[in-house]
mmCIF file of C-alpha atoms in Angstrom:
data_model
loop_
_atom_site.group_PDB
_atom_site.id
_atom_site.type_symbol
_atom_site.label_atom_id
_atom_site.label_comp_id
_atom_site.label_asym_id
_atom_site.label_seq_id
_atom_site.Cartn_x
_atom_site.Cartn_y
_atom_site.Cartn_z
ATOM 1 C CA MET Q 23 0.000 0.000 0.000
ATOM 2 C CA LEU Q 24 2.742 2.475 0.964
ATOM 3 C CA ARG Q 25 4.737 1.552 -2.135
ATOM 4 C CA SER Q 26 1.679 2.093 -4.359
ATOM 5 C CA LEU Q 27 1.150 5.500 -2.748
ATOM 6 C CA LYS Q 28 4.802 6.398 -3.341
ATOM 7 C CA TYR Q 29 4.506 5.531 -7.040
ATOM 8 C CA HIS Q 30 1.235 7.460 -7.331
ATOM 9 C CA VAL Q 31 2.772 10.578 -5.751
ATOM 10 C CA ALA Q 32 5.780 10.367 -8.086
ATOM 11 C CA GLN Q 33 3.505 10.037 -11.116
ATOM 12 C CA VAL Q 34 1.324 12.995 -10.077
ATOM 13 C CA ARG Q 35 4.381 15.156 -9.322
ATOM 14 C CA SER Q 36 5.895 14.346 -12.728
ATOM 15 C CA ARG Q 37 2.715 15.220 -14.594
ATOM 16 C CA LEU Q 38 2.239 18.408 -12.580
ATOM 17 C CA MET Q 39 5.773 19.582 -13.326
ATOM 18 C CA ARG Q 40 5.259 18.971 -17.018
ATOM 19 C CA ARG Q 41 1.984 20.892 -16.954
ATOM 20 C CA LEU Q 42 3.396 23.818 -14.964
ATOM 21 C CA THR Q 43 6.489 24.227 -17.122
ATOM 22 C CA GLY Q 44 4.719 23.910 -20.447
ATOM 23 C CA ARG Q 45 5.038 21.338 -23.176
ATOM 24 C CA TYR Q 46 7.838 23.166 -25.001
ATOM 25 C CA VAL Q 47 10.283 23.234 -22.075
ATOM 26 C CA SER Q 48 12.817 20.476 -22.680
ATOM 27 C CA GLY Q 49 15.034 21.151 -19.671
ATOM 28 C CA PHE Q 50 15.875 23.207 -16.600
ATOM 29 C CA LEU Q 51 19.403 24.591 -16.356
ATOM 30 C CA ILE Q 52 21.122 23.743 -13.055
ATOM 31 C CA ASP Q 53 24.381 25.298 -11.868
ATOM 32 C CA THR Q 54 26.049 22.814 -9.505
ATOM 33 C CA GLY Q 55 29.188 24.860 -9.000
ATOM 34 C CA ASP Q 56 31.252 22.172 -10.758
ATOM 35 C CA CYS Q 57 29.252 22.202 -13.976
ATOM 36 C CA ARG Q 58 26.012 23.251 -15.635
ATOM 37 C CA LEU Q 59 23.389 20.627 -16.396
ATOM 38 C CA LEU Q 60 20.102 20.590 -18.261
ATOM 39 C CA VAL Q 61 17.608 18.218 -16.603
ATOM 40 C CA ASP Q 62 14.160 16.990 -17.588
ATOM 41 C CA PRO Q 63 11.481 18.990 -15.699
ATOM 42 C CA ALA Q 64 9.447 15.803 -15.174
ATOM 43 C CA ASP Q 65 12.323 13.797 -13.659
ATOM 44 C CA GLY Q 66 11.546 13.307 -9.970
ATOM 45 C CA VAL Q 67 14.786 11.622 -8.922
ATOM 46 C CA VAL Q 68 18.136 12.858 -10.329
ATOM 47 C CA GLY Q 69 16.521 15.935 -11.838
ATOM 48 C CA ARG Q 70 14.614 16.770 -8.665
ATOM 49 C CA GLU Q 71 17.698 16.396 -6.472
ATOM 50 C CA LEU Q 72 19.699 18.646 -8.769
ATOM 51 C CA ARG Q 73 16.925 21.258 -8.833
ATOM 52 C CA PHE Q 74 16.552 21.432 -5.052
ATOM 53 C CA ARG Q 75 20.062 20.581 -3.795
ATOM 54 C CA GLY Q 76 22.223 21.678 -6.697
ATOM 55 C CA ARG Q 77 24.236 18.470 -6.288
ATOM 56 C CA TYR Q 78 23.883 14.788 -7.031
ATOM 57 C CA GLY Q 79 25.925 11.729 -6.016
ATOM 58 C CA GLU Q 80 28.645 13.563 -4.102
ATOM 59 C CA GLN Q 81 29.762 10.400 -2.285
ATOM 60 C CA GLU Q 82 29.867 8.435 -5.531
ATOM 61 C CA LEU Q 83 31.852 11.184 -7.204
ATOM 62 C CA ARG Q 84 34.422 11.106 -4.401
ATOM 63 C CA ARG Q 85 34.806 7.352 -4.898
ATOM 64 C CA ILE Q 86 35.280 7.824 -8.631
ATOM 65 C CA GLU Q 87 37.891 10.530 -8.150
ATOM 66 C CA ALA Q 88 39.836 8.271 -5.765
ATOM 67 C CA LEU Q 89 40.113 5.616 -8.483
ATOM 68 C CA VAL Q 90 41.273 7.720 -11.452
ATOM 69 C CA SER Q 91 44.021 10.106 -12.494
ATOM 70 C CA THR Q 92 44.713 12.537 -15.321
ATOM 71 C CA ARG Q 93 46.150 9.598 -17.300
ATOM 72 C CA SER Q 94 43.019 7.436 -16.957
ATOM 73 C CA THR Q 95 40.631 6.138 -19.573
ATOM 74 C CA VAL Q 96 37.172 5.540 -18.075
ATOM 75 C CA ALA Q 97 33.680 4.547 -19.162
ATOM 76 C CA PHE Q 98 30.256 5.466 -17.850
ATOM 77 C CA ILE Q 99 27.656 3.019 -19.151
ATOM 78 C CA GLY Q 100 24.258 4.448 -18.301
ATOM 79 C CA THR Q 101 25.436 8.050 -18.155
ATOM 80 C CA HIS Q 102 21.994 9.699 -17.791
ATOM 81 C CA VAL Q 103 22.402 13.504 -18.122
ATOM 82 C CA GLY Q 104 26.026 13.380 -16.946
ATOM 83 C CA ALA Q 105 25.697 14.447 -13.297
ATOM 84 C CA LEU Q 106 28.582 12.126 -12.348
ATOM 85 C CA ALA Q 107 30.312 11.665 -15.691
ATOM 86 C CA ILE Q 108 30.799 15.315 -16.634
ATOM 87 C CA PRO Q 109 32.596 16.365 -13.410
ATOM 88 C CA ALA Q 110 34.662 13.169 -13.627
ATOM 89 C CA THR Q 111 35.831 13.917 -17.179
ATOM 90 C CA ARG Q 112 37.858 16.829 -15.804
ATOM 91 C CA LYS Q 113 39.952 14.336 -13.829
ATOM 92 C CA VAL Q 114 40.784 11.913 -16.661
ATOM 93 C CA ARG Q 115 42.413 11.652 -20.074
ATOM 94 C CA LYS Q 116 39.463 10.129 -21.948
ATOM 95 C CA ALA Q 117 35.895 9.029 -21.227
ATOM 96 C CA TYR Q 118 33.409 6.801 -23.036
ATOM 97 C CA LEU Q 119 29.803 7.755 -22.262
ATOM 98 C CA VAL Q 120 26.880 5.491 -23.169
ATOM 99 C CA GLU Q 121 23.173 6.322 -22.750
ATOM 100 C CA ALA Q 122 20.367 4.275 -24.318
ATOM 101 C CA ASN Q 123 17.403 6.600 -23.661
ATOM 102 C CA PRO Q 124 17.271 8.944 -26.688
ATOM 103 C CA ARG Q 125 15.513 11.711 -24.720
ATOM 104 C CA THR Q 126 18.117 11.633 -21.979
ATOM 105 C CA PHE Q 127 20.921 11.356 -24.541
ATOM 106 C CA ALA Q 128 19.745 14.618 -26.142
ATOM 107 C CA LEU Q 129 20.180 16.333 -22.753
ATOM 108 C CA LEU Q 130 23.566 14.659 -22.271
ATOM 109 C CA GLN Q 131 24.797 16.018 -25.610
ATOM 110 C CA LYS Q 132 23.691 19.533 -24.649
ATOM 111 C CA ASN Q 133 25.385 19.164 -21.258
ATOM 112 C CA LEU Q 134 28.647 18.094 -22.864
ATOM 113 C CA ALA Q 135 28.511 21.215 -25.030
ATOM 114 C CA LEU Q 136 27.544 23.472 -22.103
ATOM 115 C CA ASN Q 137 30.604 22.292 -20.199
ATOM 116 C CA SER Q 138 32.992 22.309 -23.178
ATOM 117 C CA VAL Q 139 33.809 18.604 -22.691
ATOM 118 C CA ALA Q 140 36.304 17.648 -25.383
ATOM 119 C CA ASN Q 141 37.741 14.378 -24.038
ATOM 120 C CA ALA Q 142 34.573 12.247 -24.147
ATOM 121 C CA ILE Q 143 32.944 10.086 -26.825
ATOM 122 C CA ALA Q 144 29.176 9.616 -26.420
ATOM 123 C CA PHE Q 145 27.016 6.792 -27.807
ATOM 124 C CA ASN Q 146 23.222 6.610 -27.936
ATOM 125 C CA VAL Q 147 22.873 2.823 -27.763
ATOM 126 C CA ALA Q 148 21.933 0.112 -25.321
ATOM 127 C CA VAL Q 149 24.963 -1.968 -24.390
ATOM 128 C CA GLY Q 150 24.443 -5.701 -24.649
ATOM 129 C CA GLU Q 151 25.981 -8.979 -25.671
ATOM 130 C CA ALA Q 152 25.813 -8.374 -29.440
ATOM 131 C CA ALA Q 153 24.657 -5.973 -32.134
ATOM 132 C CA GLY Q 154 20.913 -5.674 -32.665
ATOM 133 C CA GLU Q 155 17.854 -3.934 -31.225
ATOM 134 C CA ILE Q 156 15.884 -4.282 -27.986
ATOM 135 C CA ASP Q 157 12.590 -3.032 -26.587
ATOM 136 C CA PHE Q 158 13.293 -0.205 -24.146
ATOM 137 C CA VAL Q 159 11.039 1.375 -21.493
ATOM 138 C CA LEU Q 160 11.257 5.199 -21.340
ATOM 139 C CA SER Q 161 10.476 5.992 -17.712
ATOM 140 C CA THR Q 162 9.360 9.585 -17.129
ATOM 141 C CA ALA Q 163 8.964 10.169 -13.373
ATOM 142 C CA ASN Q 164 12.436 8.636 -12.955
ATOM 143 C CA SER Q 165 14.175 8.877 -16.308
ATOM 144 C CA GLY Q 166 17.246 7.216 -14.819
ATOM 145 C CA GLY Q 167 15.096 4.126 -14.278
ATOM 146 C CA SER Q 168 14.612 3.626 -18.033
ATOM 147 C CA LYS Q 169 15.564 0.080 -18.960
ATOM 148 C CA ARG Q 170 15.377 -2.791 -21.412
ATOM 149 C CA GLU Q 171 11.878 -4.265 -21.325
ATOM 150 C CA PRO Q 172 11.731 -6.422 -18.182
ATOM 151 C CA GLN Q 173 10.998 -10.122 -18.451
ATOM 152 C CA VAL Q 174 8.575 -9.700 -15.528
ATOM 153 C CA LYS Q 175 6.261 -6.719 -16.074
ATOM 154 C CA ALA Q 176 6.189 -5.575 -12.445
ATOM 155 C CA ALA Q 177 4.099 -2.493 -11.661
ATOM 156 C CA LYS Q 178 7.133 -0.664 -10.249
ATOM 157 C CA TYR Q 179 8.541 -0.393 -13.798
ATOM 158 C CA TYR Q 180 5.331 0.894 -15.404
ATOM 159 C CA TYR Q 181 3.632 3.103 -12.777
ATOM 160 C CA ASP Q 182 4.298 6.300 -14.758
ATOM 161 C CA ARG Q 183 2.839 4.822 -17.972
ATOM 162 C CA PRO Q 184 6.114 4.903 -19.924
ATOM 163 C CA GLN Q 185 6.421 4.520 -23.655
ATOM 164 C CA THR Q 186 8.238 1.432 -24.934
ATOM 165 C CA ILE Q 187 10.372 1.894 -28.054
ATOM 166 C CA ARG Q 188 13.005 -0.001 -30.030
ATOM 167 C CA VAL Q 189 16.600 1.143 -29.528
ATOM 168 C CA PRO Q 190 19.845 -0.019 -31.152
ATOM 169 C CA MET Q 191 22.128 -2.301 -29.157
ATOM 170 C CA ALA Q 192 25.886 -2.873 -29.443
ATOM 171 C CA SER Q 193 28.531 -4.709 -27.474
ATOM 172 C CA PHE Q 194 30.862 -2.353 -25.645
ATOM 173 C CA ASP Q 195 33.887 -4.177 -27.056
ATOM 174 C CA THR Q 196 32.890 -2.941 -30.532
ATOM 175 C CA LEU Q 197 32.562 0.704 -29.388
ATOM 176 C CA VAL Q 198 36.037 0.991 -27.914
ATOM 177 C CA ASP Q 199 39.093 2.232 -29.773
ATOM 178 C CA PRO Q 200 41.580 -0.682 -29.831
ATOM 179 C CA ALA Q 201 44.307 1.807 -28.936
ATOM 180 C CA ASP Q 202 42.776 2.197 -25.478
ATOM 181 C CA GLU Q 203 44.615 -0.694 -23.914
ATOM 182 C CA ARG Q 204 43.654 -0.054 -20.295
ATOM 183 C CA PHE Q 205 40.626 1.259 -18.415
ATOM 184 C CA ASP Q 206 41.127 2.470 -14.867
ATOM 185 C CA LEU Q 207 37.389 2.520 -14.211
ATOM 186 C CA ILE Q 208 34.098 1.411 -15.721
ATOM 187 C CA LEU Q 209 30.935 2.554 -13.957
ATOM 188 C CA MET Q 210 27.772 0.754 -15.038
ATOM 189 C CA ASP Q 211 24.241 1.877 -14.111
ATOM 190 C CA ILE Q 212 21.852 0.281 -16.583
ATOM 191 C CA GLU Q 213 18.903 -0.924 -14.514
ATOM 192 C CA GLY Q 214 19.081 -4.681 -15.028
ATOM 193 C CA SER Q 215 20.983 -4.943 -18.310
ATOM 194 C CA GLU Q 216 24.326 -5.486 -16.550
ATOM 195 C CA TYR Q 217 24.529 -9.223 -17.248
ATOM 196 C CA PHE Q 218 24.018 -8.761 -20.992
ATOM 197 C CA ALA Q 219 26.399 -5.800 -21.212
ATOM 198 C CA LEU Q 220 29.131 -7.626 -19.293
ATOM 199 C CA LYS Q 221 28.938 -10.573 -21.685
ATOM 200 C CA GLY Q 222 29.647 -8.191 -24.570
ATOM 201 C CA MET Q 223 32.705 -6.518 -23.022
ATOM 202 C CA GLN Q 224 35.001 -9.375 -22.093
ATOM 203 C CA SER Q 225 37.921 -7.897 -24.024
ATOM 204 C CA VAL Q 226 37.569 -4.528 -22.280
ATOM 205 C CA LEU Q 227 37.125 -6.147 -18.853
ATOM 206 C CA SER Q 228 40.344 -8.101 -19.361
ATOM 207 C CA ARG Q 229 42.179 -4.753 -19.274
ATOM 208 C CA THR Q 230 40.055 -2.925 -16.688
ATOM 209 C CA GLU Q 231 41.320 -2.121 -13.209
ATOM 210 C CA THR Q 232 38.009 -1.368 -11.462
ATOM 211 C CA LEU Q 233 34.335 -2.028 -12.243
ATOM 212 C CA ILE Q 234 31.506 -0.354 -10.326
ATOM 213 C CA VAL Q 235 28.119 -1.954 -10.967
ATOM 214 C CA GLU Q 236 24.661 -1.959 -9.394
ATOM 215 C CA PHE Q 237 23.583 -5.032 -7.441
ATOM 216 C CA ILE Q 238 19.776 -4.867 -7.296
ATOM 217 C CA GLY Q 239 17.908 -8.104 -6.630
ATOM 218 C CA HIS Q 240 14.690 -7.284 -8.464
ATOM 219 C CA HIS Q 241 16.709 -6.274 -11.528
ATOM 220 C CA LEU Q 242 18.341 -9.711 -11.591
ATOM 221 C CA ARG Q 243 14.999 -11.469 -11.074
ATOM 222 C CA ASN Q 244 12.615 -9.386 -13.142
ATOM 223 C CA VAL Q 245 14.643 -7.559 -15.779
ATOM 224 C CA ALA Q 246 17.478 -9.911 -16.691
ATOM 225 C CA GLY Q 247 16.017 -13.159 -15.365
ATOM 226 C CA VAL Q 248 19.400 -14.411 -14.113
ATOM 227 C CA SER Q 249 20.799 -15.851 -10.901
ATOM 228 C CA VAL Q 250 23.593 -14.349 -8.819
ATOM 229 C CA ALA Q 251 25.943 -17.014 -10.215
ATOM 230 C CA GLU Q 252 25.030 -16.039 -13.786
ATOM 231 C CA PHE Q 253 25.517 -12.351 -12.957
ATOM 232 C CA LEU Q 254 28.992 -13.101 -11.615
ATOM 233 C CA ALA Q 255 30.085 -15.370 -14.477
ATOM 234 C CA PRO Q 256 31.308 -12.590 -16.843
ATOM 235 C CA ILE Q 257 32.861 -10.616 -13.949
ATOM 236 C CA GLU Q 258 34.706 -13.138 -11.793
ATOM 237 C CA PRO Q 259 37.496 -14.085 -14.221
ATOM 238 C CA HIS Q 260 38.735 -10.487 -14.331
ATOM 239 C CA PHE Q 261 38.744 -9.287 -10.721
ATOM 240 C CA GLY Q 262 40.166 -10.625 -7.479
ATOM 241 C CA HIS Q 263 38.517 -8.263 -5.007
ATOM 242 C CA LEU Q 264 35.080 -6.870 -4.205
ATOM 243 C CA TYR Q 265 34.117 -3.992 -1.927
ATOM 244 C CA ILE Q 266 30.457 -3.553 -0.885
ATOM 245 C CA PRO Q 267 29.918 0.045 0.279
ATOM 246 C CA THR Q 268 26.575 -0.540 2.042
ATOM 247 C CA LEU Q 269 28.153 -3.290 4.158
ATOM 248 C CA ARG Q 270 31.612 -1.669 4.318
ATOM 249 C CA ARG Q 271 32.940 -5.100 3.546
ATOM 250 C CA HIS Q 272 35.893 -6.408 1.508
ATOM 251 C CA VAL Q 273 35.476 -9.794 -0.193
ATOM 252 C CA VAL Q 274 38.019 -11.948 -2.045
ATOM 253 C CA ARG Q 275 37.168 -13.780 -5.255
ATOM 254 C CA GLY Q 276 36.502 -17.169 -3.705
ATOM 255 C CA ASP Q 277 33.739 -15.661 -1.572
ATOM 256 C CA PHE Q 278 31.987 -13.489 -4.194
ATOM 257 C CA LEU Q 279 29.130 -15.921 -4.778
ATOM 258 C CA GLU Q 280 28.478 -16.703 -1.122
ATOM 259 C CA VAL Q 281 28.389 -13.063 -0.020
ATOM 260 C CA LEU Q 282 26.291 -11.762 -2.917
ATOM 261 C CA SER Q 283 23.899 -14.719 -2.682
ATOM 262 C CA ASP Q 284 23.391 -13.878 0.985
ATOM 263 C CA MET Q 285 22.653 -10.254 0.086
ATOM 264 C CA TYR Q 286 20.220 -11.416 -2.596
ATOM 265 C CA ALA Q 287 18.417 -13.747 -0.155
ATOM 266 C CA LYS Q 288 18.115 -10.922 2.377
ATOM 267 C CA ARG Q 289 16.977 -8.469 -0.314
ATOM 268 C CA LEU Q 290 19.931 -6.189 0.335
ATOM 269 C CA ASN Q 291 20.804 -3.946 -2.596
ATOM 270 C CA ASP Q 292 23.737 -1.692 -3.401
ATOM 271 C CA ASP Q 293 23.850 1.076 -6.016
ATOM 272 C CA GLY Q 294 27.514 0.399 -6.762
ATOM 273 C CA ILE Q 295 29.519 -2.616 -5.665
ATOM 274 C CA ILE Q 296 33.192 -2.308 -6.601
ATOM 275 C CA PHE Q 297 35.139 -5.106 -8.295
ATOM 276 C CA SER Q 298 38.887 -4.550 -8.644
ATOM 277 C CA ARG Q 299 42.090 -6.342 -9.575
ATOM 278 C CA SER Q 300 43.816 -5.224 -6.388
ATOM 279 C CA ARG Q 301 42.188 -4.317 -3.106
ATOM 280 C CA VAL Q 302 40.778 -0.790 -2.989
ATOM 281 C CA ASP Q 303 39.459 1.194 -0.058
ATOM 282 C CA PRO Q 304 37.306 3.965 -1.551
ATOM 283 C CA GLY Q 305 35.622 4.857 1.720
ATOM 284 C CA PRO Q 306 31.992 4.377 2.863
#
């Protein structure tokens, strides 16, 4: 009941914002101090936080900055409007930015121009295991929750009556310049498509130092339809260490499955668990 009320409030707020701003307003301009960002007026999560706080993901950004240098090549897969990626590009040599939602990608392109970002390459595709197309749900009240069409059509993915469209899909291995031999960091936030994307980037992962990826139980169950063991299969060969920020816990490779299976059973989620070749301590 409370969850249904929460979704209803988010839907009403999104529609009200769209009505108040007018149909021809494509974005609000936010000055965060670090950068300027256009956000969707109807977005009640990232956009709302930026509008009212002027900041988003400060803790995550600190973790990112601790893992990169001015010599780094990085990738943000599921970039959204660039609230994390654009400030991070100032700290690195080169960035790959991927966003599947075409509406959000249009804002990302404007934000890259607004901030004179010259060291990033942006792609408007879904990242998966191979080239093709997929059905994609364009969430409105939480545009960052847009995702490949879930295998289980749970109400939580459709409460704001999103449009479903076809979008192109590519493997990340095919998007990367072969000259980029090493990635210091890949951050992946793609709402349940992680398993498919990871299968299509085995070459890149073999030369990646750190991978940050969501671990959300209902995404594994309902969106991808995979087990924890299947989720880990394309990751485990490449990384020897795992740090779970919500638990403040370090895990070695032999214990990945046991610890994550326990989290899954207890319905514990984390917006960014950190796999790495060597042990890292990025803070809480």
